[in-house]
mmCIF file of C-alpha atoms in Angstrom:
data_model
loop_
_atom_site.group_PDB
_atom_site.id
_atom_site.type_symbol
_atom_site.label_atom_id
_atom_site.label_comp_id
_atom_site.label_asym_id
_atom_site.label_seq_id
_atom_site.Cartn_x
_atom_site.Cartn_y
_atom_site.Cartn_z
ATOM 1 C CA ALA A 1 12.944 -1.227 -14.252
ATOM 2 C CA GLN A 2 11.649 -0.182 -10.853
ATOM 3 C CA LYS A 3 8.473 1.819 -11.047
ATOM 4 C CA ILE A 4 9.092 3.555 -7.714
ATOM 5 C CA THR A 5 12.501 4.192 -6.191
ATOM 6 C CA GLN A 6 13.149 5.321 -2.660
ATOM 7 C CA THR A 7 16.874 5.659 -2.127
ATOM 8 C CA GLN A 8 16.862 6.365 1.602
ATOM 9 C CA PRO A 9 16.441 3.180 3.651
ATOM 10 C CA GLY A 10 16.606 5.179 6.855
ATOM 11 C CA MET A 11 16.495 8.800 7.912
ATOM 12 C CA PHE A 12 16.949 10.618 11.187
ATOM 13 C CA VAL A 13 15.475 14.013 11.969
ATOM 14 C CA GLN A 14 15.422 16.140 15.066
ATOM 15 C CA GLU A 15 12.032 16.822 16.559
ATOM 16 C CA LYS A 16 10.462 20.045 15.235
ATOM 17 C CA GLU A 17 12.700 20.109 12.177
ATOM 18 C CA ALA A 18 11.600 19.463 8.597
ATOM 19 C CA VAL A 19 12.596 16.362 6.655
ATOM 20 C CA THR A 20 12.395 15.390 2.991
ATOM 21 C CA LEU A 21 11.855 11.807 1.910
ATOM 22 C CA ASP A 22 12.862 11.137 -1.670
ATOM 23 C CA CYS A 23 10.855 9.310 -4.295
ATOM 24 C CA THR A 24 11.363 8.951 -8.025
ATOM 25 C CA TYR A 25 9.052 7.145 -10.367
ATOM 26 C CA ASP A 26 9.053 5.650 -13.822
ATOM 27 C CA THR A 27 6.047 5.518 -16.104
ATOM 28 C CA SER A 28 5.202 6.151 -19.712
ATOM 29 C CA ASP A 29 1.570 6.877 -18.879
ATOM 30 C CA GLN A 30 0.376 10.462 -19.064
ATOM 31 C CA SER A 31 -2.195 9.889 -16.338
ATOM 32 C CA TYR A 32 -1.046 8.639 -12.993
ATOM 33 C CA GLY A 33 -1.317 9.331 -9.307
ATOM 34 C CA LEU A 34 1.374 9.484 -6.672
ATOM 35 C CA PHE A 35 0.713 8.622 -3.059
ATOM 36 C CA TRP A 36 2.561 8.607 0.219
ATOM 37 C CA TYR A 37 1.651 6.238 3.002
ATOM 38 C CA LYS A 38 2.863 5.968 6.574
ATOM 39 C CA GLN A 39 3.162 2.532 8.117
ATOM 40 C CA PRO A 40 3.694 2.428 11.878
ATOM 41 C CA SER A 41 4.826 -0.736 13.608
ATOM 42 C CA SER A 42 1.195 -1.877 13.863
ATOM 43 C CA GLY A 43 1.242 -2.432 10.108
ATOM 44 C CA GLU A 44 -1.696 -0.354 8.987
ATOM 45 C CA MET A 45 -1.203 1.807 5.917
ATOM 46 C CA ILE A 46 -2.106 5.398 6.649
ATOM 47 C CA PHE A 47 -2.777 7.605 3.648
ATOM 48 C CA LEU A 48 -0.897 10.895 3.846
ATOM 49 C CA ILE A 49 -1.068 12.742 0.570
ATOM 50 C CA TYR A 50 -1.939 12.417 -3.113
ATOM 51 C CA GLN A 51 -0.659 14.145 -6.256
ATOM 52 C CA GLY A 52 -2.237 13.695 -9.646
ATOM 53 C CA SER A 53 -0.094 13.882 -12.748
ATOM 54 C CA TYR A 54 -2.175 16.752 -14.109
ATOM 55 C CA ASP A 55 -2.162 18.734 -10.879
ATOM 56 C CA GLU A 56 -0.171 21.895 -11.362
ATOM 57 C CA GLN A 57 0.048 22.785 -7.709
ATOM 58 C CA ASN A 58 2.001 20.739 -5.226
ATOM 59 C CA ALA A 59 -0.290 18.874 -2.864
ATOM 60 C CA THR A 60 -0.363 19.832 0.791
ATOM 61 C CA GLU A 61 -2.082 18.179 3.740
ATOM 62 C CA GLY A 62 -1.346 19.798 7.056
ATOM 63 C CA ARG A 63 2.314 19.210 7.881
ATOM 64 C CA TYR A 64 2.785 17.120 4.738
ATOM 65 C CA SER A 65 3.575 18.523 1.343
ATOM 66 C CA LEU A 66 4.571 16.819 -1.853
ATOM 67 C CA ASN A 67 7.315 18.376 -3.946
ATOM 68 C CA PHE A 68 6.214 17.265 -7.404
ATOM 69 C CA GLN A 69 8.740 17.743 -10.182
ATOM 70 C CA LYS A 70 7.194 16.135 -13.212
ATOM 71 C CA ALA A 71 10.091 16.583 -15.613
ATOM 72 C CA ARG A 72 12.426 14.928 -13.143
ATOM 73 C CA LYS A 73 9.799 12.325 -12.239
ATOM 74 C CA SER A 74 10.204 12.961 -8.571
ATOM 75 C CA ALA A 75 7.609 13.210 -5.826
ATOM 76 C CA ASN A 76 9.380 13.938 -2.591
ATOM 77 C CA LEU A 77 7.482 14.107 0.692
ATOM 78 C CA VAL A 78 8.255 16.997 2.998
ATOM 79 C CA ILE A 79 7.251 16.719 6.625
ATOM 80 C CA SER A 80 7.451 19.995 8.465
ATOM 81 C CA ALA A 81 7.862 20.351 12.225
ATOM 82 C CA SER A 82 8.553 16.655 12.818
ATOM 83 C CA GLN A 83 6.951 15.008 15.802
ATOM 84 C CA LEU A 84 7.960 11.895 17.702
ATOM 85 C CA GLY A 85 4.831 10.215 16.403
ATOM 86 C CA ASP A 86 6.108 10.611 12.857
ATOM 87 C CA SER A 87 8.613 7.807 13.442
ATOM 88 C CA ALA A 88 7.488 5.060 11.058
ATOM 89 C CA MET A 89 8.061 3.555 7.641
ATOM 90 C CA TYR A 90 7.049 5.743 4.738
ATOM 91 C CA PHE A 91 6.135 4.363 1.353
ATOM 92 C CA CYS A 92 5.838 6.193 -1.915
ATOM 93 C CA ALA A 93 3.408 4.604 -4.347
ATOM 94 C CA MET A 94 2.135 5.150 -7.857
ATOM 95 C CA ARG A 95 -1.050 4.169 -9.561
ATOM 96 C CA GLU A 96 -1.188 4.384 -13.342
ATOM 97 C CA GLY A 97 -4.391 5.694 -14.831
ATOM 98 C CA VAL A 98 -6.335 8.278 -12.926
ATOM 99 C CA TYR A 99 -9.926 7.282 -13.318
ATOM 100 C CA ASN A 100 -9.589 3.582 -12.728
ATOM 101 C CA PHE A 101 -8.773 1.850 -9.509
ATOM 102 C CA ASN A 102 -5.601 0.168 -10.612
ATOM 103 C CA LYS A 103 -2.936 -1.536 -8.591
ATOM 104 C CA PHE A 104 -0.266 0.308 -6.685
ATOM 105 C CA TYR A 105 3.424 0.117 -7.271
ATOM 106 C CA PHE A 106 5.239 0.671 -3.987
ATOM 107 C CA GLY A 107 8.759 1.820 -3.288
ATOM 108 C CA SER A 108 11.012 -0.008 -0.855
ATOM 109 C CA GLY A 109 10.233 2.454 1.905
ATOM 110 C CA THR A 110 12.124 4.845 4.148
ATOM 111 C CA LYS A 111 12.288 4.326 7.886
ATOM 112 C CA LEU A 112 12.081 7.676 9.589
ATOM 113 C CA ASN A 113 13.295 8.131 13.133
ATOM 114 C CA VAL A 114 12.455 11.358 14.910
ATOM 115 C CA LYS A 115 14.854 12.158 17.726
ATOM 116 C CA PRO A 116 13.739 14.138 20.792
ATOM 117 C CA GLY B 1 -13.977 8.164 4.968
ATOM 118 C CA ALA B 2 -14.529 4.702 3.647
ATOM 119 C CA VAL B 3 -13.358 1.823 5.769
ATOM 120 C CA VAL B 4 -11.885 -1.507 4.848
ATOM 121 C CA SER B 5 -11.920 -4.096 7.576
ATOM 122 C CA GLN B 6 -9.567 -7.055 7.535
ATOM 123 C CA HIS B 7 -9.924 -10.057 9.786
ATOM 124 C CA PRO B 8 -8.196 -11.609 11.624
ATOM 125 C CA SER B 9 -5.439 -9.180 12.558
ATOM 126 C CA ARG B 10 -3.220 -11.988 13.788
ATOM 127 C CA VAL B 11 -3.331 -15.722 13.258
ATOM 128 C CA ILE B 12 -1.063 -18.578 14.213
ATOM 129 C CA CYS B 13 -1.635 -21.880 12.502
ATOM 130 C CA LYS B 14 0.029 -25.231 12.255
ATOM 131 C CA SER B 15 1.963 -26.227 9.197
ATOM 132 C CA GLY B 16 -0.262 -28.002 6.702
ATOM 133 C CA THR B 17 -3.483 -26.298 7.687
ATOM 134 C CA SER B 18 -5.377 -23.642 5.755
ATOM 135 C CA VAL B 19 -6.080 -20.112 6.867
ATOM 136 C CA LYS B 20 -8.745 -17.747 5.562
ATOM 137 C CA ILE B 21 -8.343 -13.982 5.687
ATOM 138 C CA GLU B 22 -11.313 -11.706 5.058
ATOM 139 C CA CYS B 23 -11.326 -8.228 3.600
ATOM 140 C CA ARG B 24 -14.572 -6.283 3.830
ATOM 141 C CA SER B 25 -15.525 -2.877 2.539
ATOM 142 C CA LEU B 26 -17.832 -1.488 5.189
ATOM 143 C CA ASP B 27 -19.529 1.453 3.559
ATOM 144 C CA PHE B 28 -18.934 1.178 -0.154
ATOM 145 C CA GLN B 29 -19.059 -1.414 -2.883
ATOM 146 C CA ALA B 30 -15.616 -2.625 -3.794
ATOM 147 C CA THR B 31 -15.531 -3.778 -7.371
ATOM 148 C CA THR B 32 -11.813 -4.395 -7.126
ATOM 149 C CA MET B 33 -9.665 -5.583 -4.256
ATOM 150 C CA PHE B 34 -5.948 -6.150 -4.144
ATOM 151 C CA TRP B 35 -4.011 -8.514 -1.938
ATOM 152 C CA TYR B 36 -0.489 -7.645 -0.917
ATOM 153 C CA ARG B 37 2.174 -9.482 1.006
ATOM 154 C CA GLN B 38 4.856 -7.818 3.053
ATOM 155 C CA PHE B 39 7.930 -9.471 4.503
ATOM 156 C CA PRO B 40 9.648 -7.852 7.492
ATOM 157 C CA LYS B 41 11.418 -4.616 6.634
ATOM 158 C CA GLN B 42 10.325 -4.896 2.999
ATOM 159 C CA SER B 43 7.803 -3.251 0.781
ATOM 160 C CA LEU B 44 4.343 -4.420 -0.164
ATOM 161 C CA MET B 45 4.309 -6.874 -3.020
ATOM 162 C CA LEU B 46 1.114 -7.300 -4.996
ATOM 163 C CA MET B 47 -0.071 -10.892 -5.016
ATOM 164 C CA ALA B 48 -3.321 -10.688 -6.940
ATOM 165 C CA THR B 49 -6.142 -8.507 -8.154
ATOM 166 C CA SER B 50 -9.614 -9.608 -7.242
ATOM 167 C CA ASN B 51 -12.622 -8.484 -9.252
ATOM 168 C CA GLU B 52 -16.129 -9.167 -8.031
ATOM 169 C CA GLY B 53 -17.724 -12.062 -9.834
ATOM 170 C CA SER B 54 -14.683 -13.118 -11.821
ATOM 171 C CA LYS B 55 -11.468 -15.034 -11.310
ATOM 172 C CA ALA B 56 -8.601 -13.292 -9.623
ATOM 173 C CA THR B 57 -5.576 -12.203 -11.609
ATOM 174 C CA TYR B 58 -2.344 -13.357 -10.006
ATOM 175 C CA GLU B 59 1.032 -11.711 -10.289
ATOM 176 C CA GLN B 60 3.911 -13.653 -11.716
ATOM 177 C CA GLY B 61 5.377 -16.094 -9.256
ATOM 178 C CA VAL B 62 2.296 -16.286 -7.017
ATOM 179 C CA GLU B 63 0.816 -19.778 -6.813
ATOM 180 C CA LYS B 64 -2.898 -19.471 -7.435
ATOM 181 C CA ASP B 65 -3.583 -22.942 -6.049
ATOM 182 C CA LYS B 66 -1.885 -22.031 -2.811
ATOM 183 C CA PHE B 67 -3.367 -18.568 -2.391
ATOM 184 C CA LEU B 68 -7.047 -18.926 -3.194
ATOM 185 C CA ILE B 69 -8.907 -15.686 -3.694
ATOM 186 C CA ASN B 70 -12.661 -15.360 -3.763
ATOM 187 C CA HIS B 71 -14.523 -12.121 -4.389
ATOM 188 C CA ALA B 72 -18.085 -13.336 -4.234
ATOM 189 C CA SER B 73 -19.731 -10.065 -3.315
ATOM 190 C CA LEU B 74 -19.135 -6.353 -3.663
ATOM 191 C CA THR B 75 -18.181 -6.079 -0.016
ATOM 192 C CA LEU B 76 -16.124 -9.175 0.654
ATOM 193 C CA SER B 77 -12.959 -10.752 -0.704
ATOM 194 C CA THR B 78 -11.211 -13.653 0.961
ATOM 195 C CA LEU B 79 -7.661 -14.960 0.720
ATOM 196 C CA THR B 80 -7.139 -18.564 1.752
ATOM 197 C CA VAL B 81 -3.611 -19.776 2.314
ATOM 198 C CA THR B 82 -3.839 -23.490 1.696
ATOM 199 C CA SER B 83 -1.510 -26.055 3.230
ATOM 200 C CA ALA B 84 0.408 -23.308 4.950
ATOM 201 C CA HIS B 85 4.127 -23.674 5.570
ATOM 202 C CA PRO B 86 6.465 -21.582 7.726
ATOM 203 C CA GLU B 87 7.696 -19.712 4.645
ATOM 204 C CA ASP B 88 4.139 -18.407 4.183
ATOM 205 C CA SER B 89 4.491 -16.492 7.446
ATOM 206 C CA SER B 90 4.123 -12.868 6.501
ATOM 207 C CA PHE B 91 1.970 -9.769 6.760
ATOM 208 C CA TYR B 92 -0.948 -9.820 4.342
ATOM 209 C CA ILE B 93 -2.878 -6.655 3.573
ATOM 210 C CA CYS B 94 -5.762 -5.897 1.268
ATOM 211 C CA SER B 95 -6.866 -2.720 -0.403
ATOM 212 C CA ALA B 96 -10.190 -1.909 -1.966
ATOM 213 C CA GLY B 97 -11.630 0.582 -4.340
ATOM 214 C CA SER B 98 -14.609 1.301 -6.466
ATOM 215 C CA THR B 99 -14.788 2.529 -10.008
ATOM 216 C CA GLY B 100 -17.535 4.803 -8.820
ATOM 217 C CA GLY B 101 -15.317 6.436 -6.267
ATOM 218 C CA SER B 102 -12.811 9.234 -6.394
ATOM 219 C CA TYR B 103 -9.538 8.366 -8.041
ATOM 220 C CA THR B 104 -7.745 9.620 -4.988
ATOM 221 C CA GLU B 105 -9.274 6.947 -2.820
ATOM 222 C CA ALA B 106 -7.270 3.922 -1.864
ATOM 223 C CA PHE B 107 -8.329 2.166 1.290
ATOM 224 C CA PHE B 108 -6.327 -0.480 3.051
ATOM 225 C CA GLY B 109 -7.305 -3.039 5.605
ATOM 226 C CA GLN B 110 -5.461 -3.227 8.882
ATOM 227 C CA GLY B 111 -3.440 -6.214 7.736
ATOM 228 C CA THR B 112 -3.129 -9.796 8.965
ATOM 229 C CA ARG B 113 0.027 -11.124 10.527
ATOM 230 C CA LEU B 114 0.220 -14.832 9.734
ATOM 231 C CA THR B 115 2.592 -17.094 11.613
ATOM 232 C CA VAL B 116 2.855 -20.711 10.551
ATOM 233 C CA VAL B 117 4.457 -22.991 13.120
#
């Protein structure tokens, strides 16, 4: 079974509007971390936001927020007030275990296009 | 924040030659490094886990004799693509972490775009 599922291969959003990128995950571990990364065409992986499995509050980082619904095993990324520079690939990732640096499981990605 | 430097960013090599890619942690000691491969328009696929001072652990389907990984120090891991063929052309990216660091940390190199001609 896929550990991370991103069902939206591509998304379009109008500049200045909000957009939600979906992510569901599968794990039997109690401790895990969920991450979102942005990958522009240059290829670098830019860390956006992190949510720990024990965190009760949804994570927020500037215009990024993570809608964490543990029972549904979903960790959707919300980008508010989209900007043209937000156009990129977005990957949801999970790392099992919180206190060890374990490998990431990545989703297939969502290509976001922000229209002017 | 911590920085992981990957070199080279782009390399073109002839079929049959070997290519070495370096991944360095610049301001922390990386006890563990991961090597990923990414084909165009696809996700990152883990190739191997590299632990300092021990043999790398390869994912299923990854040829360890073709993709040689060395993690000789706490700041450097290398991936050598041996006898490269055009099908090895891909984007390779490393990530590094430390057991002494925050569990939220996950640092990636800039990636290496390999083209085998």
